[in-house]
Amino acid sequence: MATAQLTTDRLAEKHRSTLDQALDTIRTRAYWSPYPEHPKAYGADGSLDAAAGLAAHQSLLNTRFDLDQPGTDGWTGAETSPYGPSLGIEYPHADLDVLLPAMRAGMGAWRDAGAETRALVCLEILARISARTHEFAHAVMHTSGQAFMMAFQAGGPHAQDRGLEAVAYAYAEQTRTPAGRAGWSKPQGKRDPLELSKEFTPVGRGIALVIGCNTFPTWNGYPGLFASLATGNPVLVKPHPRAVLPLALTVEVAREVLAESGFDPNLVALAVERPGEGIAKTLAVRPEIRIIDYTGSTAFGDWLEANARQALVYTEKAGVNTVVVDSTDDYKGMLANLAFSLSLYSGQMCTTPQNLLIPRDGITTDQGPKSYDEVVADLAAAVGGLLGDDARANGLLGALVNPDVKARLEAAAGLGEVALASREVVNPEYPDAVVRTPVIVKLDGTKPDAEAAYFSECFGPVSFAVSVDSTADALELLRRTVREKGAMTVGAYTTSADTERAVEEVCLEESAQLSLNLTGGMYVNQTAAFSDFHGSGGNPAANAALCDGAFVSNRFRVVEVRRQA
């Protein structure tokens, strides 16, 4: 074990109050974050300001990213920014037969350190990541295609919040059982009592594998990474081949902090694949891998659940997110809220609404009755108005993350009547970026050929305005959609208490997270750490929720040693 430069006392002095606040907040579900959202908050206390963060990012381009990992047998990397430029960064390629045993070597000391020390080390990792948020923002932007402010917030403080949330849940679950030795005495009447000394130790399961995604590498990667590390498991990070840099930076920071805290840095390592190598499947079934966290396509998520039988598999896959539009007392606010939700990051979020279920006879509003056609036309106008200025459009839309999204967008226009056509937006700073506004397609919910379109996930800036015979029919379609296809989010607009209760009942029975009558600055596709559950784990879209006790509690087991007193 390395010589500790960061002692447990020093870590506790720096981070114990943050851990305590996180533990309190997951109980109260209140708003709180220790990580600043505003770019101007950085630059003091050793953190990187905007200029330093950009310079740090640029210094990595066209270089070799050396992590000093065991088993490096070559170099690989082929990331190209969705905004056009090639990153030109090479990463270590690992010989798994060397790297995996090296990762296990530090497990004993990490286990013996205890839940509190593990949590505090994790908080130091997050604090150092936070200090480099400007640098991470550029890494996320140029691998995911998010616009800078979204990359800064979602890839920075919001991702860090999710990591801290996982640490708090991990600590809470591990400390349900008393640490150290506990006395046990059973009376035996006239005889001497039976007395034992019992010691309980949380023990990690083994190496955890995080399979990263292209769209939100840190936001989706941090919950599993920190949940596993805080519960005593080494973590191998396998990034998406188009989004390596944000997670490589994360691994670099984690290894640095582990070493400075006196632990084996190989408790966290990076596995980058060569083009076409497909190492995720190879890794997923290796006996050393005992936990897997995955965000991505349903097909591969289903494969992991079926084939990685030696591991606990936590998946966030895909679903068909739905909004039921019944009535509203703030028509303008509803349209503005939906327009923003459909536009943010070009719909490339697992929480973005896809299907808008609208009664064909229309809805009641504070502006009088609105027909189905009027609702759809007004929503199209709201999206068009929101994105009418190209500078604002670029700031909201970002860039399409890959050619498949562009192909789906172009194909969607042929599925029905186009209520809002997608248009190309030029990004003057990055002329090679593929930027497109959303398309809205009108479909008749009673026609089988239309069902083939709206009943399948169409990831990207594509929404279907589906006409239904009634709100009751909309709720039945919602139920069937969530049950068969899954949903990360459900939204509804209604002024009827009976309808509101009916929507709630569907979501409670089918385990879908519901947002009602959002008309302000919160959107159905946004979730807040410490308060909102991302996914439920109860429908086909995901088998776990970010983040709850179930997400962390099975990553370790409590091993008991009994001694005669």
XYZ file of C-alpha atoms in Angstrom:
565
model
C 0.000 0.000 0.000
C 1.244 3.490 -0.843
C 2.203 6.006 1.840
C -0.827 8.142 2.637
C -0.509 11.879 2.018
C -4.235 12.327 2.669
C -4.963 10.895 6.093
C -8.425 9.868 7.217
C -8.458 12.770 9.684
C -7.605 15.229 6.932
C -10.286 13.762 4.653
C -12.842 13.930 7.460
C -11.945 17.564 8.141
C -12.506 18.395 4.464
C -15.540 16.276 3.636
C -17.412 14.885 6.656
C -19.831 17.828 6.748
C -20.602 17.341 3.048
C -21.296 13.667 3.616
C -23.563 14.488 6.555
C -25.496 17.015 4.486
C -25.885 14.490 1.657
C -27.191 11.880 4.119
C -29.694 14.372 5.472
C -30.825 15.462 2.007
C -31.575 11.964 0.717
C -33.952 11.703 3.678
C -35.633 15.099 3.260
C -35.571 15.100 -0.590
C -34.872 18.844 -0.465
C -32.825 20.837 -2.965
C -29.100 20.948 -2.232
C -25.829 20.767 -4.111
C -22.248 21.416 -2.982
C -21.115 21.873 -6.602
C -21.680 25.297 -8.257
C -23.795 25.413 -11.425
C -22.599 28.807 -12.632
C -19.356 28.978 -14.657
C -18.290 32.185 -12.898
C -18.207 30.398 -9.547
C -14.924 28.762 -10.539
C -11.410 30.123 -10.501
C -10.849 30.475 -6.759
C -9.407 27.963 -4.284
C -7.425 26.200 -6.969
C -10.335 25.455 -9.321
C -9.996 26.104 -13.049
C -11.740 29.160 -14.450
C -13.074 29.304 -18.012
C -9.750 30.164 -19.654
C -7.746 27.643 -17.638
C -10.316 24.915 -18.280
C -10.211 25.493 -22.024
C -6.410 25.534 -21.985
C -6.330 22.281 -20.008
C -8.656 20.667 -22.522
C -6.665 21.871 -25.495
C -3.420 20.639 -23.955
C -4.763 17.074 -24.118
C -5.586 17.133 -27.823
C -3.288 15.072 -30.059
C -1.437 13.607 -27.072
C -1.081 10.263 -25.344
C -3.186 9.947 -22.164
C -0.949 7.825 -19.948
C -2.503 6.429 -16.751
C 0.440 4.213 -15.769
C -1.841 1.178 -15.598
C -0.526 -2.378 -15.454
C -0.968 -4.489 -18.549
C -0.852 -1.708 -21.125
C -0.122 -3.473 -24.414
C -0.662 -0.628 -26.855
C -2.507 2.591 -27.540
C -5.831 3.373 -29.135
C -8.315 6.172 -29.643
C -10.445 7.545 -32.460
C -12.706 10.216 -30.953
C -14.094 12.852 -33.277
C -16.102 15.700 -31.843
C -19.724 15.929 -33.023
C -18.735 19.534 -33.692
C -16.198 18.367 -36.284
C -12.596 18.254 -35.012
C -10.749 15.032 -34.263
C -9.512 14.918 -30.675
C -6.442 12.916 -31.615
C -5.993 11.453 -28.129
C -4.506 7.997 -27.593
C -5.434 5.950 -24.529
C -3.862 2.831 -23.009
C -5.171 -0.467 -24.311
C -5.215 -3.106 -21.598
C -4.210 -6.740 -21.498
C -7.125 -7.853 -19.338
C -5.285 -10.911 -18.043
C -2.777 -8.543 -16.439
C -5.015 -5.621 -15.499
C -7.846 -7.499 -13.796
C -5.663 -9.373 -11.250
C -3.859 -6.111 -10.502
C -7.190 -4.452 -9.759
C -8.101 -7.129 -7.212
C -4.798 -6.794 -5.363
C -5.885 -3.683 -3.480
C -9.296 -4.952 -2.392
C -8.241 -6.101 1.067
C -6.877 -2.760 2.206
C -9.837 -0.952 0.645
C -12.235 -3.276 2.491
C -10.431 -2.854 5.797
C -10.510 0.926 5.505
C -14.215 0.903 6.342
C -17.289 2.597 4.949
C -16.488 6.084 6.226
C -12.973 6.237 4.829
C -14.160 4.895 1.484
C -16.880 7.539 1.373
C -14.443 10.323 2.242
C -11.981 9.223 -0.440
C -14.826 9.234 -2.955
C -15.759 12.757 -1.887
C -12.178 13.896 -2.401
C -12.307 12.434 -5.930
C -15.522 14.346 -6.606
C -14.087 17.558 -5.151
C -11.086 17.391 -7.474
C -13.338 16.665 -10.434
C -15.456 19.650 -9.426
C -12.392 21.903 -9.388
C -11.810 20.907 -13.037
C -15.438 21.331 -14.136
C -14.536 23.769 -16.927
C -12.104 21.216 -18.358
C -14.626 18.390 -18.020
C -17.264 20.536 -19.742
C -15.177 20.758 -22.907
C -14.514 17.020 -22.771
C -18.234 16.282 -22.483
C -19.163 18.824 -25.155
C -16.724 17.423 -27.690
C -17.669 13.789 -27.154
C -21.434 14.021 -26.637
C -22.385 16.982 -28.805
C -24.050 18.799 -25.919
C -23.952 22.583 -26.115
C -21.360 24.051 -23.773
C -23.674 25.199 -20.973
C -25.461 21.872 -20.882
C -22.128 20.027 -20.959
C -20.917 22.271 -18.143
C -23.950 21.695 -15.906
C -25.080 18.163 -16.777
C -21.559 16.859 -17.298
C -20.194 18.783 -14.319
C -22.117 19.638 -11.127
C -25.207 17.576 -11.937
C -23.073 14.497 -12.621
C -21.058 15.159 -9.478
C -24.322 15.407 -7.525
C -25.315 11.966 -8.797
C -21.942 10.565 -7.758
C -22.234 12.061 -4.278
C -25.800 10.800 -3.987
C -24.582 7.261 -4.694
C -21.849 7.609 -2.068
C -24.396 8.769 0.505
C -26.705 5.822 -0.190
C -23.730 3.446 -0.108
C -22.592 4.784 3.258
C -26.110 4.643 4.705
C -26.624 1.036 3.626
C -23.235 -0.141 4.905
C -23.681 1.484 8.301
C -27.083 -0.045 9.032
C -25.083 -2.801 10.686
C -22.798 -1.627 13.518
C -19.144 -1.352 12.683
C -16.535 -3.156 14.766
C -17.360 -5.681 17.465
C -20.723 -6.098 19.133
C -21.326 -8.059 22.300
C -24.059 -10.717 22.376
C -25.377 -12.329 25.518
C -28.259 -14.782 25.752
C -29.585 -15.552 29.243
C -29.694 -19.232 30.204
C -31.643 -19.122 33.442
C -29.560 -20.494 36.291
C -26.681 -21.263 33.984
C -24.126 -18.771 32.749
C -25.317 -16.777 29.707
C -24.145 -17.651 26.225
C -21.769 -14.902 25.215
C -20.229 -14.126 21.863
C -18.330 -11.264 20.328
C -19.519 -10.537 16.797
C -17.791 -8.495 14.125
C -19.555 -7.353 10.927
C -17.663 -6.243 7.834
C -19.114 -4.952 4.547
C -17.294 -6.805 1.771
C -17.377 -5.836 -1.884
C -18.375 -8.446 -4.434
C -15.427 -7.988 -6.781
C -14.543 -5.963 -9.845
C -17.333 -3.686 -11.070
C -17.598 -2.805 -14.747
C -19.039 0.535 -15.841
C -20.006 0.536 -19.523
C -20.214 4.187 -20.503
C -22.642 5.850 -22.878
C -22.028 8.386 -25.640
C -24.584 11.023 -24.664
C -24.024 11.492 -20.918
C -20.693 9.844 -20.073
C -20.325 11.377 -16.601
C -23.978 11.866 -15.574
C -24.813 8.256 -16.356
C -21.401 6.866 -15.417
C -20.877 8.348 -11.966
C -23.727 6.658 -10.045
C -22.482 3.139 -10.734
C -18.818 4.060 -10.469
C -19.131 5.675 -7.045
C -21.726 3.222 -5.718
C -19.358 0.338 -6.428
C -16.187 2.066 -5.250
C -17.778 3.261 -2.005
C -18.997 -0.270 -1.225
C -15.508 -1.757 -1.512
C -15.277 -2.827 -5.142
C -12.578 -2.050 -7.710
C -14.079 -0.333 -10.754
C -13.109 -0.888 -14.378
C -14.448 1.875 -16.626
C -15.148 0.909 -20.245
C -16.106 4.143 -22.018
C -18.122 4.402 -25.197
C -15.516 4.578 -27.999
C -16.849 7.979 -29.083
C -16.833 9.388 -25.521
C -13.627 8.269 -23.798
C -12.138 11.554 -22.598
C -14.598 12.508 -19.809
C -14.285 9.101 -18.158
C -10.524 8.909 -18.764
C -10.191 12.192 -16.863
C -12.366 10.719 -14.104
C -10.186 7.632 -13.839
C -7.068 9.800 -13.763
C -8.401 11.811 -10.816
C -9.576 8.697 -8.961
C -6.212 6.986 -9.301
C -4.435 10.114 -8.104
C -6.619 10.420 -4.989
C -6.445 6.709 -4.159
C -2.655 6.798 -4.274
C -2.459 9.942 -2.141
C -4.812 8.327 0.386
C -2.564 5.286 0.734
C -4.576 2.877 -1.420
C -3.768 0.997 -4.580
C -4.553 3.268 -7.556
C -5.448 0.181 -9.579
C -8.737 0.051 -7.701
C -9.941 2.243 -10.582
C -8.798 1.597 -14.138
C -9.722 2.321 -17.737
C -10.399 -0.156 -20.556
C -10.503 1.466 -23.989
C -11.233 -0.669 -27.003
C -9.607 -0.676 -30.393
C -11.923 0.173 -33.305
C -14.376 -2.688 -33.799
C -12.967 -4.702 -30.908
C -16.191 -4.802 -28.897
C -14.619 -5.601 -25.527
C -17.811 -4.898 -23.573
C -19.155 -8.378 -24.361
C -15.807 -9.967 -23.546
C -15.540 -8.186 -20.229
C -19.171 -8.719 -19.269
C -18.862 -12.493 -19.028
C -15.426 -12.744 -17.413
C -15.615 -14.370 -13.990
C -13.721 -11.493 -12.347
C -16.535 -9.071 -13.225
C -19.128 -9.223 -10.456
C -21.096 -5.986 -11.019
C -22.063 -4.265 -14.266
C -23.553 -0.804 -14.772
C -24.783 -0.035 -18.267
C -26.616 2.783 -20.019
C -27.536 2.395 -23.667
C -29.591 0.435 -26.150
C -32.259 -2.027 -25.118
C -30.735 -4.748 -27.274
C -27.378 -4.755 -25.499
C -28.963 -4.200 -22.099
C -31.128 -7.275 -22.643
C -28.048 -9.209 -23.754
C -26.201 -8.263 -20.578
C -29.111 -9.281 -18.380
C -29.351 -12.638 -20.146
C -25.668 -13.494 -20.492
C -23.642 -11.852 -17.691
C -24.937 -14.425 -15.230
C -21.966 -14.193 -12.876
C -22.584 -10.487 -12.267
C -25.216 -8.197 -10.809
C -26.380 -6.164 -13.796
C -27.822 -2.657 -13.442
C -29.240 -1.339 -16.717
C -30.760 1.860 -17.962
C -32.010 1.034 -21.422
C -34.625 2.734 -23.573
C -38.310 3.418 -23.418
C -41.088 5.330 -25.103
C -41.676 8.430 -23.000
C -45.210 9.738 -23.190
C -47.149 12.899 -22.353
C -50.931 12.816 -21.955
C -52.568 16.138 -22.857
C -56.091 16.314 -21.408
C -56.587 19.954 -20.387
C -54.670 22.887 -18.952
C -55.232 26.157 -17.140
C -51.980 27.586 -18.567
C -51.977 26.859 -22.277
C -49.082 29.186 -23.069
C -46.998 27.764 -20.231
C -47.738 24.191 -21.301
C -46.652 24.880 -24.883
C -43.467 26.640 -23.772
C -42.579 23.833 -21.373
C -43.154 21.115 -23.962
C -41.271 23.059 -26.640
C -38.198 23.306 -24.420
C -38.461 19.634 -23.417
C -38.582 18.511 -27.055
C -35.682 20.764 -28.071
C -33.133 20.346 -25.275
C -30.005 18.553 -26.575
C -31.897 17.691 -29.773
C -34.043 15.184 -27.888
C -30.965 12.989 -27.259
C -31.943 12.257 -23.671
C -33.449 9.057 -22.318
C -36.048 11.265 -20.602
C -37.204 13.312 -23.611
C -40.923 12.953 -24.458
C -41.607 11.126 -27.689
C -45.368 10.542 -27.829
C -47.873 13.307 -27.134
C -51.321 11.735 -26.716
C -54.025 14.289 -27.548
C -57.805 13.632 -27.815
C -58.924 14.084 -31.412
C -61.847 16.240 -30.209
C -59.413 18.605 -28.566
C -58.793 19.885 -25.051
C -60.066 22.607 -22.741
C -57.703 25.443 -21.862
C -57.659 28.856 -20.211
C -57.788 30.248 -23.759
C -60.912 28.301 -24.625
C -61.326 24.952 -26.395
C -58.454 23.889 -28.639
C -58.819 21.228 -31.302
C -56.223 18.506 -31.832
C -54.994 20.321 -34.943
C -54.767 23.613 -33.064
C -52.795 22.093 -30.205
C -50.314 20.525 -32.580
C -50.000 23.672 -34.697
C -49.514 25.841 -31.605
C -46.865 23.471 -30.230
C -45.076 23.542 -33.575
C -45.175 27.343 -33.464
C -43.801 27.320 -29.903
C -40.862 25.123 -30.933
C -40.288 27.252 -34.007
C -40.321 30.416 -31.935
C -37.980 28.989 -29.334
C -35.476 27.935 -31.983
C -36.047 30.755 -34.463
C -32.821 32.502 -33.521
C -29.845 30.407 -34.616
C -27.629 31.466 -31.720
C -30.245 30.401 -29.179
C -30.957 27.249 -31.192
C -27.303 26.223 -31.077
C -27.231 26.817 -27.325
C -30.207 24.509 -26.781
C -29.782 21.875 -29.466
C -26.074 21.123 -29.394
C -25.079 18.734 -32.176
C -26.392 15.350 -33.262
C -24.249 12.780 -31.526
C -23.960 10.293 -34.390
C -25.197 9.580 -37.950
C -27.868 7.154 -36.711
C -29.742 10.007 -35.017
C -29.668 12.019 -38.233
C -30.960 9.037 -40.208
C -33.875 8.522 -37.798
C -34.731 12.199 -37.951
C -34.818 12.183 -41.734
C -36.849 8.971 -41.888
C -39.443 10.258 -39.418
C -40.752 12.813 -41.890
C -42.064 9.947 -44.005
C -44.084 8.347 -41.208
C -47.032 10.743 -41.242
C -48.155 14.316 -41.744
C -45.368 16.689 -40.733
C -46.612 19.386 -38.363
C -43.150 20.860 -37.861
C -40.356 20.199 -40.317
C -36.805 19.932 -39.095
C -34.391 22.546 -40.360
C -30.627 22.758 -40.500
C -28.955 25.225 -38.150
C -25.464 26.492 -38.909
C -23.032 26.754 -36.023
C -20.635 29.559 -36.993
C -17.980 28.402 -34.528
C -18.166 24.775 -35.650
C -19.357 24.685 -39.274
C -18.993 20.892 -39.466
C -21.446 20.306 -36.619
C -24.699 18.591 -37.606
C -27.394 20.684 -35.917
C -31.085 20.059 -36.616
C -34.296 21.330 -35.057
C -36.953 18.784 -33.980
C -39.589 17.289 -36.234
C -43.180 16.800 -35.048
C -45.226 14.206 -36.925
C -49.003 13.784 -36.652
C -50.226 10.195 -36.319
C -53.641 8.616 -35.886
C -53.471 6.449 -32.789
C -56.178 4.087 -34.067
C -54.299 3.014 -37.205
C -52.016 -0.059 -37.034
C -49.441 1.404 -39.418
C -49.120 4.458 -37.169
C -48.654 2.253 -34.121
C -45.554 0.738 -35.665
C -44.012 4.216 -35.565
C -45.066 5.589 -32.193
C -44.771 2.286 -30.357
C -41.022 2.086 -31.050
C -38.358 4.302 -29.553
C -37.108 6.921 -32.009
C -34.136 8.382 -30.149
C -33.381 11.946 -31.173
C -35.309 15.109 -32.091
C -38.472 13.262 -33.180
C -41.892 13.561 -31.573
C -45.248 12.098 -32.526
C -48.507 13.958 -31.889
C -50.814 10.971 -31.585
C -54.561 11.551 -31.862
C -56.695 9.343 -29.614
C -60.447 9.009 -29.218
C -60.498 10.188 -25.608
C -58.403 10.770 -22.526
C -59.468 7.327 -21.319
C -58.028 5.843 -24.511
C -54.857 7.880 -23.956
C -54.474 6.341 -20.506
C -54.926 2.833 -21.846
C -52.312 3.508 -24.524
C -50.026 4.966 -21.864
C -50.440 1.855 -19.736
C -49.675 -0.467 -22.629
C -46.688 1.605 -23.702
C -45.079 1.612 -20.270
C -45.822 -2.055 -19.660
C -44.513 -3.309 -22.989
C -41.884 -0.739 -23.986
C -41.026 1.003 -20.737
C -40.682 4.695 -20.001
C -38.142 6.723 -18.100
C -40.619 9.603 -17.828
C -44.342 10.238 -18.125
C -45.943 13.675 -18.270
C -49.551 14.767 -18.096
C -51.571 17.960 -18.299
C -55.046 18.061 -16.797
C -57.316 20.285 -14.757
C -59.477 17.325 -13.720
C -58.855 15.779 -10.311
C -60.312 12.500 -11.559
C -58.023 12.420 -14.579
C -55.032 13.339 -12.462
C -55.776 10.450 -10.139
C -56.267 8.090 -13.091
C -52.883 9.040 -14.547
C -51.255 8.560 -11.152
C -52.835 5.123 -10.847
C -51.449 4.026 -14.213
C -47.969 5.208 -13.248
C -48.135 3.611 -9.808
C -49.276 0.294 -11.233
C -46.723 0.322 -14.059
C -43.856 1.901 -12.042
C -43.269 5.013 -14.121
C -42.041 8.381 -12.852
C -44.717 11.036 -13.432
C -44.583 14.828 -13.839
C -47.893 16.697 -13.711
C -48.775 20.090 -15.206
C -45.247 21.417 -15.630
C -45.492 24.943 -17.036
C -42.494 26.726 -15.526
C -38.752 26.231 -15.476
C -38.704 22.534 -14.565
C -39.091 20.017 -17.365
C -40.152 16.405 -17.624
C -36.721 15.405 -18.931
C -34.807 16.849 -15.964
C -34.211 15.129 -12.629
C -32.478 16.483 -9.542
C -30.063 14.400 -7.488
C -30.913 13.767 -3.825
C -34.597 14.371 -4.615
C -35.762 12.800 -7.890
C -35.435 9.144 -8.807
C -34.166 8.697 -12.348
C -36.018 5.664 -13.643
C -37.893 3.345 -11.336
C -36.442 -0.083 -12.044
C -40.032 -1.282 -12.346
C -40.667 -1.161 -16.091
C -38.697 -2.318 -19.158
C -36.839 0.986 -19.581
C -34.505 0.257 -16.646
C -34.011 -2.419 -13.996
C -32.634 0.085 -11.462
C -33.276 3.607 -10.231
C -30.716 6.357 -9.791
C -30.421 6.401 -6.946
C -32.008 4.426 -4.110
C -30.998 1.890 -1.504
C -31.562 -0.995 -3.889
C -29.026 0.522 -6.285
C -26.215 0.126 -3.760
C -27.189 -2.445 -1.139
C -26.396 -5.587 -3.136
C -22.980 -4.355 -4.263
C -21.586 -5.570 -0.935
C -22.404 -8.323 1.526
C -21.910 -8.271 5.288
C -19.564 -10.976 6.495
C -19.786 -11.923 10.174
C -17.040 -13.292 12.400
C -18.177 -14.722 15.762
C -15.796 -15.293 18.655
C -16.343 -16.964 21.956
C -16.376 -14.198 24.558
